[in-house]
Phi, psi and omega in degrees: 000118178285154182229153178274117180228164172251137176242123177250145176265122185225166175254158182300329182281359184278174177291353179279347184306316180301323179292318178299312180301317182297318179296311182294323178296315181295315184284307188276312186281307184283313185282314186262353176076022177289129178298139182305323182292342175269332182286318184263122182221174182288347181291334182301322185299323183263350184285157168268128182250145174247138178228120180265139180237144172289165180309328179277359178100356181292125176294134185224347181198158180209163174203164175223155177227127179275164184300332181275006179092008178279116176268136179201179177053039176283115185222128177238130179302143187308319183288352180249004182286163178066032178233010178085007184291317177301318178299318180299320178296315182293320177300321177295321177297320177300316179298320178297317178301317178295316179301325181280353181076022179290144178280333180206159172232160183208164177204162173253102186273136167299138186306323181293341182262359182305315180301323177299311182291326176298320178297335181266006174099008178273150180239128179287145177217155177069184183272163173295147175216162179264134173231119184055034178079005183249130179296131180228167173213137178291137177227147185222150174226128176278134182262346176062000000 
Protein backbone atom coordinates (compact mmCIF):
# COMPACT_ATOMS: atom_id res chain seq x y z
CA UNK A 1 0.00 0.00 0.00
CA UNK A 2 1.54 3.31 -1.10
CA UNK A 3 1.32 6.26 1.23
CA UNK A 4 1.44 10.01 0.70
CA UNK A 5 4.67 11.37 2.14
CA UNK A 6 6.82 14.45 1.83
CA UNK A 7 10.52 14.10 1.02
CA UNK A 8 12.81 17.00 1.81
CA UNK A 9 16.39 17.40 0.65
CA UNK A 10 18.54 18.50 3.58
CA UNK A 11 22.15 18.84 4.61
CA UNK A 12 23.76 17.17 7.62
CA UNK A 13 24.27 20.55 9.27
CA UNK A 14 20.50 21.27 9.24
CA UNK A 15 17.97 20.93 12.04
CA UNK A 16 16.99 17.60 10.42
CA UNK A 17 20.16 15.83 11.62
CA UNK A 18 18.64 14.51 14.89
CA UNK A 19 15.75 12.89 12.97
CA UNK A 20 18.13 11.34 10.42
CA UNK A 21 20.36 10.02 13.20
CA UNK A 22 17.38 8.57 15.10
CA UNK A 23 16.09 6.68 12.04
CA UNK A 24 19.51 5.29 11.13
CA UNK A 25 20.28 4.35 14.74
CA UNK A 26 17.02 2.45 15.07
CA UNK A 27 17.28 0.64 11.71
CA UNK A 28 21.00 0.00 11.32
CA UNK A 29 22.45 -0.05 14.85
CA UNK A 30 19.58 -1.43 16.95
CA UNK A 31 17.73 -3.59 14.42
CA UNK A 32 20.54 -4.81 12.14
CA UNK A 33 23.42 -4.74 14.64
CA UNK A 34 25.73 -2.42 12.67
CA UNK A 35 28.43 -1.11 15.03
CA UNK A 36 27.99 2.62 15.70
CA UNK A 37 31.57 3.32 14.62
CA UNK A 38 30.75 1.95 11.16
CA UNK A 39 27.43 3.78 10.84
CA UNK A 40 28.71 7.29 11.49
CA UNK A 41 31.38 8.53 9.11
CA UNK A 42 32.87 11.69 7.66
CA UNK A 43 30.81 11.26 4.47
CA UNK A 44 27.64 12.57 6.15
CA UNK A 45 28.91 16.16 6.28
CA UNK A 46 29.27 16.46 2.48
CA UNK A 47 26.36 14.20 1.48
CA UNK A 48 22.92 15.25 0.30
CA UNK A 49 20.37 13.73 2.67
CA UNK A 50 16.73 12.92 2.06
CA UNK A 51 14.26 12.85 4.93
CA UNK A 52 10.74 11.48 4.43
CA UNK A 53 7.88 12.66 6.60
CA UNK A 54 4.42 11.23 7.20
CA UNK A 55 1.44 13.53 6.50
CA UNK A 56 1.53 14.67 10.14
CA UNK A 57 5.22 15.57 9.91
CA UNK A 58 6.65 12.49 11.65
CA UNK A 59 10.11 11.55 10.24
CA UNK A 60 9.94 7.97 8.92
CA UNK A 61 12.76 7.30 6.44
CA UNK A 62 16.06 8.65 5.19
CA UNK A 63 18.75 8.13 2.56
CA UNK A 64 21.93 9.89 1.52
CA UNK A 65 23.72 10.50 -1.74
CA UNK A 66 27.40 11.27 -2.03
CA UNK A 67 28.85 13.65 -4.59
CA UNK A 68 30.13 10.69 -6.69
CA UNK A 69 26.62 9.25 -7.10
CA UNK A 70 26.88 6.68 -4.30
CA UNK A 71 23.45 6.14 -2.73
CA UNK A 72 23.48 4.76 0.76
CA UNK A 73 22.01 4.65 4.24
CA UNK A 74 18.51 4.01 2.89
CA UNK A 75 16.51 3.37 6.05
CA UNK A 76 12.75 3.11 6.60
CA UNK A 77 11.32 2.67 10.10
CA UNK A 78 9.82 -0.83 10.50
CA UNK A 79 6.23 0.33 10.92
CA UNK A 80 6.44 2.23 7.59
CA UNK A 81 7.94 -0.52 5.42
CA UNK A 82 6.27 -2.18 2.43
CA UNK A 83 4.57 1.05 1.36
CA UNK A 84 6.99 2.11 -1.40
CA UNK A 85 8.83 4.68 0.72
CA UNK A 86 12.30 3.23 0.12
CA UNK A 87 11.60 3.25 -3.62
CA UNK A 88 10.48 6.88 -3.45
CA UNK A 89 13.74 7.85 -1.75
CA UNK A 90 15.85 6.03 -4.34
CA UNK A 91 13.83 7.55 -7.21
CA UNK A 92 14.55 10.99 -5.74
CA UNK A 93 18.27 10.11 -5.57
CA UNK A 94 18.17 9.07 -9.25
CA UNK A 95 16.62 12.45 -10.09
CA UNK A 96 19.35 14.25 -8.13
CA UNK A 97 21.98 12.27 -10.04
CA UNK A 98 20.44 13.33 -13.34
CA UNK A 99 20.25 16.98 -12.21
CA UNK A 100 23.94 16.82 -11.34
CA UNK A 101 24.76 15.44 -14.79
CA UNK A 102 26.17 12.19 -13.42
CA UNK A 103 26.73 9.41 -15.95
CA UNK A 104 25.95 6.72 -13.37
CA UNK A 105 24.86 6.15 -9.80
CA UNK A 106 25.63 3.17 -7.63
CA UNK A 107 24.94 1.55 -4.29
CA UNK A 108 25.92 -1.40 -2.19
CA UNK A 109 22.63 -3.24 -1.70
CA UNK A 110 21.85 -5.61 1.09
CA UNK A 111 21.23 -8.88 -0.75
CA UNK A 112 17.63 -9.03 0.49
CA UNK A 113 16.96 -5.62 -1.17
CA UNK A 114 18.38 -6.50 -4.62
CA UNK A 115 14.93 -7.13 -6.17
CA UNK A 116 13.77 -3.66 -5.08
CA UNK A 117 16.76 -1.98 -6.70
CA UNK A 118 16.44 -4.09 -9.87
CA UNK A 119 12.86 -2.79 -10.28
CA UNK A 120 14.31 0.72 -10.13
CA UNK A 121 16.80 0.04 -12.93
CA UNK A 122 19.93 -0.99 -11.04
CA UNK A 123 22.05 -3.91 -12.25
CA UNK A 124 24.01 -6.12 -9.85
CA UNK A 125 27.71 -6.63 -10.53
CA UNK A 126 30.55 -8.50 -8.92
CA UNK A 127 30.45 -10.94 -6.06
CA UNK A 128 28.62 -10.77 -2.77
CA UNK A 129 30.61 -9.21 0.08
CA UNK A 130 30.07 -8.52 3.76
CA UNK A 131 29.60 -4.98 5.02
CA UNK A 132 29.13 -4.74 8.81
CA UNK A 133 28.53 -8.51 8.72
CA UNK A 134 25.59 -8.17 6.30
CA UNK A 135 25.75 -9.67 2.76
CA UNK A 136 25.79 -6.95 0.07
CA UNK A 137 26.28 -6.66 -3.65
CA UNK A 138 27.34 -3.64 -5.70
CA UNK A 139 24.63 -2.34 -8.06
CA UNK A 140 24.91 0.35 -10.70
CA UNK A 141 22.58 2.35 -12.94
CA UNK A 142 23.65 4.21 -16.06
CA UNK A 143 21.94 7.59 -16.35
CA UNK A 144 22.84 8.25 -19.99
